[in-house]
Amino acid sequence: EHLERFFSSYNSFNIIWNTLYLGFLSLLFCFPIPILLALLVNEIHAKRLKKGLQTITYAPHFVSTIVVVGMLMSMCSPSTGVVNKLLMNMGIVSEPLYLMGSAKYFRPMYIISGIWKDAGWNAIIFISALSAIDVTLYEAAEVDGANRWQRMWNITLPGIRGTVVTLLIMNLGKVMGSNYERLDQFGNTQVKDFSYQLAIYIYDKGLASAKFSMATAVGIFQSLVGLVLVLLSDRIAKMLGEEGLL
């Protein structure tokens, strides 16, 4: 009954579409960055530089989302922000951009904030997977004349393929679960059509309006979609010869 009421509402399609679209965009751009960062760290042999880079990249994970968004607002301010000043000094734009208050920049800024906050932390898993690769494989490949790119393509990437597939399947289950804190901080009247997603809807119905049964029904629907995506991606991974997750 509650789901019928939700789907019969005039904006239910927009809410689901905005959630799925932003979820898949976040997966497309946010998922590969930790892998690339892990590969970069793995190629650095200077220990102090390696540790320093790791610390700098995963430190934002421990900072509150509100602080991260606040820093972005300050840096992207059209009057005093360093980003706009840099773009104008380089001649890329002729007038300041309202990066945090314009609908067309909402999704890019949301994704950038997610990369900044969590890329370094998520890279730790891939760095751990890289450390488990047998060093003798690299030594043998070097003796055979393989360059750094060839060693990365034929040894490093296949060595972490299982980890990549597993985490990809798990992240596919989260595409319907937008980050409420970031959506709430990014939200304003200019971007409401894009920022009002299932996470905001569930909060509004469950806590703000005390419609707990409605919020629970929509939350279960959200979880079921995530479960279907996980099962489907796991089946596809097994069809392609991977071990999968389940």
mmCIF file of C-alpha atoms in Angstrom:
data_model
loop_
_atom_site.group_PDB
_atom_site.id
_atom_site.type_symbol
_atom_site.label_atom_id
_atom_site.label_comp_id
_atom_site.label_asym_id
_atom_site.label_seq_id
_atom_site.Cartn_x
_atom_site.Cartn_y
_atom_site.Cartn_z
ATOM 1 C CA GLU A 1 0.000 0.000 0.000
ATOM 2 C CA HIS A 2 2.724 2.466 0.969
ATOM 3 C CA LEU A 3 4.785 1.633 -2.101
ATOM 4 C CA GLU A 4 1.725 2.122 -4.280
ATOM 5 C CA ARG A 5 1.275 5.568 -2.780
ATOM 6 C CA PHE A 6 4.948 6.317 -3.378
ATOM 7 C CA PHE A 7 4.896 5.202 -7.023
ATOM 8 C CA SER A 8 1.617 6.991 -7.666
ATOM 9 C CA SER A 9 3.070 10.311 -6.503
ATOM 10 C CA TYR A 10 3.965 12.728 -9.276
ATOM 11 C CA ASN A 11 7.696 12.937 -8.487
ATOM 12 C CA SER A 12 8.501 9.324 -7.591
ATOM 13 C CA PHE A 13 10.027 8.610 -11.010
ATOM 14 C CA ASN A 14 12.279 11.668 -10.741
ATOM 15 C CA ILE A 15 13.428 10.646 -7.264
ATOM 16 C CA ILE A 16 14.338 7.117 -8.395
ATOM 17 C CA TRP A 17 15.935 8.346 -11.627
ATOM 18 C CA ASN A 18 18.035 10.973 -9.833
ATOM 19 C CA THR A 19 19.174 8.397 -7.288
ATOM 20 C CA LEU A 20 20.120 5.762 -9.865
ATOM 21 C CA TYR A 21 21.739 8.226 -12.241
ATOM 22 C CA LEU A 22 23.918 9.814 -9.574
ATOM 23 C CA GLY A 23 24.690 6.387 -8.118
ATOM 24 C CA PHE A 24 25.959 5.015 -11.421
ATOM 25 C CA LEU A 25 27.877 8.223 -12.157
ATOM 26 C CA SER A 26 29.537 7.996 -8.749
ATOM 27 C CA LEU A 27 30.412 4.358 -9.389
ATOM 28 C CA LEU A 28 31.795 5.177 -12.838
ATOM 29 C CA PHE A 29 34.099 7.944 -11.604
ATOM 30 C CA CYS A 30 34.717 7.142 -7.937
ATOM 31 C CA PHE A 31 35.440 3.413 -8.235
ATOM 32 C CA PRO A 32 38.479 3.526 -10.602
ATOM 33 C CA ILE A 33 40.259 6.378 -8.765
ATOM 34 C CA PRO A 34 41.310 4.280 -5.709
ATOM 35 C CA ILE A 35 42.650 1.612 -8.092
ATOM 36 C CA LEU A 36 44.736 4.172 -9.979
ATOM 37 C CA LEU A 37 45.915 5.672 -6.692
ATOM 38 C CA ALA A 38 46.925 2.248 -5.397
ATOM 39 C CA LEU A 39 48.864 1.549 -8.595
ATOM 40 C CA LEU A 40 50.613 4.923 -8.247
ATOM 41 C CA VAL A 41 51.560 4.246 -4.633
ATOM 42 C CA ASN A 42 52.768 0.784 -5.591
ATOM 43 C CA GLU A 43 55.136 2.259 -8.170
ATOM 44 C CA ILE A 44 56.732 4.647 -5.664
ATOM 45 C CA HIS A 45 59.799 3.096 -4.069
ATOM 46 C CA ALA A 46 60.813 5.989 -1.794
ATOM 47 C CA LYS A 47 59.267 4.970 1.558
ATOM 48 C CA ARG A 48 58.873 8.483 2.992
ATOM 49 C CA LEU A 49 57.194 9.772 -0.178
ATOM 50 C CA LYS A 50 54.987 6.685 -0.304
ATOM 51 C CA LYS A 51 53.850 7.044 3.317
ATOM 52 C CA GLY A 52 53.354 10.768 2.903
ATOM 53 C CA LEU A 53 51.152 10.317 -0.164
ATOM 54 C CA GLN A 54 49.070 7.672 1.590
ATOM 55 C CA THR A 55 48.581 9.876 4.647
ATOM 56 C CA ILE A 56 47.565 12.908 2.589
ATOM 57 C CA THR A 57 45.079 10.968 0.482
ATOM 58 C CA TYR A 58 43.305 8.997 3.200
ATOM 59 C CA ALA A 59 43.255 11.766 5.852
ATOM 60 C CA PRO A 60 40.048 13.384 4.422
ATOM 61 C CA HIS A 61 38.162 10.181 5.248
ATOM 62 C CA PHE A 62 38.377 11.083 8.941
ATOM 63 C CA VAL A 63 37.065 14.607 8.363
ATOM 64 C CA SER A 64 33.338 15.238 8.779
ATOM 65 C CA THR A 65 31.311 15.440 5.570
ATOM 66 C CA ILE A 66 30.033 18.830 6.701
ATOM 67 C CA VAL A 67 33.613 20.112 6.968
ATOM 68 C CA VAL A 68 34.541 18.714 3.541
ATOM 69 C CA VAL A 69 31.532 20.345 1.870
ATOM 70 C CA GLY A 70 32.229 23.572 3.758
ATOM 71 C CA MET A 71 35.800 23.594 2.457
ATOM 72 C CA LEU A 72 34.519 23.033 -1.080
ATOM 73 C CA MET A 73 32.078 25.913 -0.717
ATOM 74 C CA SER A 74 34.878 28.159 0.432
ATOM 75 C CA MET A 75 37.232 27.130 -2.370
ATOM 76 C CA CYS A 76 34.521 27.378 -5.042
ATOM 77 C CA SER A 77 33.046 30.676 -3.904
ATOM 78 C CA PRO A 78 32.411 32.948 -6.949
ATOM 79 C CA SER A 79 33.819 35.987 -5.090
ATOM 80 C CA THR A 80 36.697 34.714 -2.949
ATOM 81 C CA GLY A 81 37.174 31.075 -3.963
ATOM 82 C CA VAL A 82 40.603 29.958 -5.134
ATOM 83 C CA VAL A 83 39.108 27.709 -7.833
ATOM 84 C CA ASN A 84 37.355 30.544 -9.661
ATOM 85 C CA LYS A 85 40.365 32.819 -9.324
ATOM 86 C CA LEU A 86 42.592 30.114 -10.793
ATOM 87 C CA LEU A 87 40.206 29.441 -13.694
ATOM 88 C CA MET A 88 39.950 33.140 -14.496
ATOM 89 C CA ASN A 89 43.710 33.731 -14.256
ATOM 90 C CA MET A 90 44.288 30.833 -16.653
ATOM 91 C CA GLY A 91 41.733 32.276 -19.083
ATOM 92 C CA ILE A 92 39.492 29.201 -18.937
ATOM 93 C CA VAL A 93 36.444 31.242 -17.880
ATOM 94 C CA SER A 94 35.690 34.948 -18.237
ATOM 95 C CA GLU A 95 33.405 35.230 -15.200
ATOM 96 C CA PRO A 96 33.069 33.317 -11.918
ATOM 97 C CA LEU A 97 31.171 30.039 -11.904
ATOM 98 C CA TYR A 98 28.562 29.241 -9.268
ATOM 99 C CA LEU A 99 29.863 25.723 -8.791
ATOM 100 C CA MET A 100 28.050 25.016 -5.534
ATOM 101 C CA GLY A 101 24.809 26.789 -6.387
ATOM 102 C CA SER A 102 24.074 25.768 -9.952
ATOM 103 C CA ALA A 103 22.054 22.739 -11.027
ATOM 104 C CA LYS A 104 24.387 21.782 -13.889
ATOM 105 C CA TYR A 105 27.400 21.592 -11.563
ATOM 106 C CA PHE A 106 25.651 19.688 -8.774
ATOM 107 C CA ARG A 107 26.529 16.175 -9.941
ATOM 108 C CA PRO A 108 30.198 16.915 -10.820
ATOM 109 C CA MET A 109 30.762 18.628 -7.464
ATOM 110 C CA TYR A 110 29.032 15.795 -5.594
ATOM 111 C CA ILE A 111 31.295 13.255 -7.286
ATOM 112 C CA ILE A 112 34.431 15.350 -6.747
ATOM 113 C CA SER A 113 33.655 15.645 -3.043
ATOM 114 C CA GLY A 114 33.219 11.856 -2.830
ATOM 115 C CA ILE A 115 36.554 11.240 -4.559
ATOM 116 C CA TRP A 116 38.339 13.745 -2.346
ATOM 117 C CA LYS A 117 36.915 12.276 0.852
ATOM 118 C CA ASP A 118 37.104 8.531 0.256
ATOM 119 C CA ALA A 119 39.506 7.719 -2.607
ATOM 120 C CA GLY A 120 42.564 7.418 -0.379
ATOM 121 C CA TRP A 121 40.759 5.310 2.187
ATOM 122 C CA ASN A 122 39.314 2.943 -0.419
ATOM 123 C CA ALA A 123 42.754 2.591 -2.025
ATOM 124 C CA ILE A 124 44.035 0.833 1.106
ATOM 125 C CA ILE A 125 42.213 -2.354 0.111
ATOM 126 C CA PHE A 126 43.861 -2.383 -3.317
ATOM 127 C CA ILE A 127 47.267 -1.561 -1.833
ATOM 128 C CA SER A 128 46.871 -4.593 0.440
ATOM 129 C CA ALA A 129 45.949 -6.738 -2.552
ATOM 130 C CA LEU A 130 49.019 -5.471 -4.424
ATOM 131 C CA SER A 131 51.291 -6.376 -1.523
ATOM 132 C CA ALA A 132 50.110 -9.998 -1.792
ATOM 133 C CA ILE A 133 51.428 -10.404 -5.357
ATOM 134 C CA ASP A 134 54.531 -12.601 -5.532
ATOM 135 C CA VAL A 135 57.619 -10.409 -6.027
ATOM 136 C CA THR A 136 59.373 -13.148 -7.980
ATOM 137 C CA LEU A 137 56.879 -12.641 -10.813
ATOM 138 C CA TYR A 138 58.158 -9.088 -11.286
ATOM 139 C CA GLU A 139 61.763 -10.268 -11.101
ATOM 140 C CA ALA A 140 61.160 -12.948 -13.731
ATOM 141 C CA ALA A 141 59.359 -10.490 -15.998
ATOM 142 C CA GLU A 142 62.205 -7.990 -15.639
ATOM 143 C CA VAL A 143 64.730 -10.652 -16.579
ATOM 144 C CA ASP A 144 62.617 -11.413 -19.660
ATOM 145 C CA GLY A 145 62.858 -7.758 -20.659
ATOM 146 C CA ALA A 146 59.377 -6.554 -19.686
ATOM 147 C CA ASN A 147 59.184 -2.811 -19.029
ATOM 148 C CA ARG A 148 57.238 -1.208 -16.165
ATOM 149 C CA TRP A 149 54.027 -0.842 -18.193
ATOM 150 C CA GLN A 150 54.155 -4.465 -19.335
ATOM 151 C CA ARG A 151 54.744 -5.671 -15.782
ATOM 152 C CA MET A 152 51.782 -3.645 -14.568
ATOM 153 C CA TRP A 153 49.497 -4.861 -17.360
ATOM 154 C CA ASN A 154 50.447 -8.560 -17.183
ATOM 155 C CA ILE A 155 51.168 -9.031 -13.471
ATOM 156 C CA THR A 156 49.786 -6.228 -11.312
ATOM 157 C CA LEU A 157 46.327 -5.848 -12.799
ATOM 158 C CA PRO A 158 45.614 -9.608 -13.076
ATOM 159 C CA GLY A 159 46.866 -9.945 -9.496
ATOM 160 C CA ILE A 160 44.183 -7.637 -8.119
ATOM 161 C CA ARG A 161 41.417 -8.581 -10.564
ATOM 162 C CA GLY A 162 39.595 -10.707 -7.985
ATOM 163 C CA THR A 163 39.593 -7.850 -5.472
ATOM 164 C CA VAL A 164 38.381 -5.392 -8.113
ATOM 165 C CA VAL A 165 35.498 -7.663 -9.163
ATOM 166 C CA THR A 166 34.437 -8.314 -5.558
ATOM 167 C CA LEU A 167 34.407 -4.636 -4.631
ATOM 168 C CA LEU A 168 32.668 -3.697 -7.876
ATOM 169 C CA ILE A 169 29.850 -6.126 -7.103
ATOM 170 C CA MET A 170 29.548 -4.733 -3.564
ATOM 171 C CA ASN A 171 29.522 -1.144 -4.807
ATOM 172 C CA LEU A 172 26.826 -1.916 -7.372
ATOM 173 C CA GLY A 173 24.583 -2.713 -4.442
ATOM 174 C CA LYS A 174 25.027 0.847 -3.174
ATOM 175 C CA VAL A 175 23.936 2.771 -6.265
ATOM 176 C CA MET A 176 20.488 3.317 -4.741
ATOM 177 C CA GLY A 177 21.954 4.477 -1.447
ATOM 178 C CA SER A 178 23.108 8.073 -1.873
ATOM 179 C CA ASN A 179 25.064 9.774 0.900
ATOM 180 C CA TYR A 180 22.452 11.671 2.922
ATOM 181 C CA GLU A 181 24.924 14.023 4.609
ATOM 182 C CA ARG A 182 26.447 15.160 1.326
ATOM 183 C CA LEU A 183 23.057 15.544 -0.353
ATOM 184 C CA ASP A 184 21.784 17.570 2.579
ATOM 185 C CA GLN A 185 24.822 19.873 2.596
ATOM 186 C CA PHE A 186 24.787 20.338 -1.176
ATOM 187 C CA GLY A 187 21.060 20.921 -1.273
ATOM 188 C CA ASN A 188 19.591 24.341 -1.994
ATOM 189 C CA THR A 189 16.687 25.755 -3.980
ATOM 190 C CA GLN A 190 18.730 25.811 -7.199
ATOM 191 C CA VAL A 191 19.645 22.116 -7.174
ATOM 192 C CA LYS A 192 16.614 20.651 -5.392
ATOM 193 C CA ASP A 193 15.387 18.898 -8.548
ATOM 194 C CA PHE A 194 18.636 16.892 -8.594
ATOM 195 C CA SER A 195 19.520 16.604 -4.902
ATOM 196 C CA TYR A 196 16.112 15.365 -3.710
ATOM 197 C CA GLN A 197 16.755 11.625 -3.789
ATOM 198 C CA LEU A 198 15.663 8.516 -1.913
ATOM 199 C CA ALA A 199 17.936 9.229 1.059
ATOM 200 C CA ILE A 200 16.378 12.677 1.500
ATOM 201 C CA TYR A 201 12.864 11.350 0.833
ATOM 202 C CA ILE A 202 13.204 8.616 3.484
ATOM 203 C CA TYR A 203 14.478 11.142 6.020
ATOM 204 C CA ASP A 204 11.685 13.596 5.247
ATOM 205 C CA LYS A 205 8.976 10.964 5.521
ATOM 206 C CA GLY A 206 10.443 9.018 8.434
ATOM 207 C CA LEU A 207 11.729 11.694 10.795
ATOM 208 C CA ALA A 208 10.507 15.063 9.561
ATOM 209 C CA SER A 209 6.917 13.927 8.847
ATOM 210 C CA ALA A 210 6.779 10.946 11.256
ATOM 211 C CA LYS A 211 5.454 8.681 8.481
ATOM 212 C CA PHE A 212 7.516 5.741 9.636
ATOM 213 C CA SER A 213 5.663 3.043 7.696
ATOM 214 C CA MET A 214 6.050 4.949 4.411
ATOM 215 C CA ALA A 215 9.764 5.545 5.031
ATOM 216 C CA THR A 216 10.251 1.874 5.951
ATOM 217 C CA ALA A 217 8.504 0.666 2.792
ATOM 218 C CA VAL A 218 10.616 2.909 0.553
ATOM 219 C CA GLY A 219 13.747 1.887 2.451
ATOM 220 C CA ILE A 220 12.968 -1.805 1.880
ATOM 221 C CA PHE A 221 12.387 -1.090 -1.820
ATOM 222 C CA GLN A 222 15.776 0.656 -1.923
ATOM 223 C CA SER A 223 17.452 -2.357 -0.302
ATOM 224 C CA LEU A 224 15.729 -4.821 -2.634
ATOM 225 C CA VAL A 225 16.976 -2.947 -5.706
ATOM 226 C CA GLY A 226 20.497 -3.064 -4.276
ATOM 227 C CA LEU A 227 20.150 -6.807 -3.630
ATOM 228 C CA VAL A 228 18.946 -7.437 -7.201
ATOM 229 C CA LEU A 229 21.906 -5.485 -8.604
ATOM 230 C CA VAL A 230 24.355 -7.462 -6.457
ATOM 231 C CA LEU A 231 22.871 -10.823 -7.497
ATOM 232 C CA LEU A 232 22.754 -9.814 -11.162
ATOM 233 C CA SER A 233 26.333 -8.509 -11.228
ATOM 234 C CA ASP A 234 27.531 -11.600 -9.357
ATOM 235 C CA ARG A 235 25.894 -13.861 -11.960
ATOM 236 C CA ILE A 236 27.461 -11.852 -14.806
ATOM 237 C CA ALA A 237 30.896 -12.028 -13.129
ATOM 238 C CA LYS A 238 30.630 -15.830 -12.863
ATOM 239 C CA MET A 239 29.551 -16.057 -16.521
ATOM 240 C CA LEU A 240 32.722 -14.153 -17.425
ATOM 241 C CA GLY A 241 34.867 -16.637 -15.525
ATOM 242 C CA GLU A 242 35.337 -14.741 -12.250
ATOM 243 C CA GLU A 243 34.713 -16.226 -8.814
ATOM 244 C CA GLY A 244 32.072 -13.669 -7.947
ATOM 245 C CA LEU A 245 30.944 -12.762 -4.472
ATOM 246 C CA LEU A 246 28.307 -15.336 -3.507
#
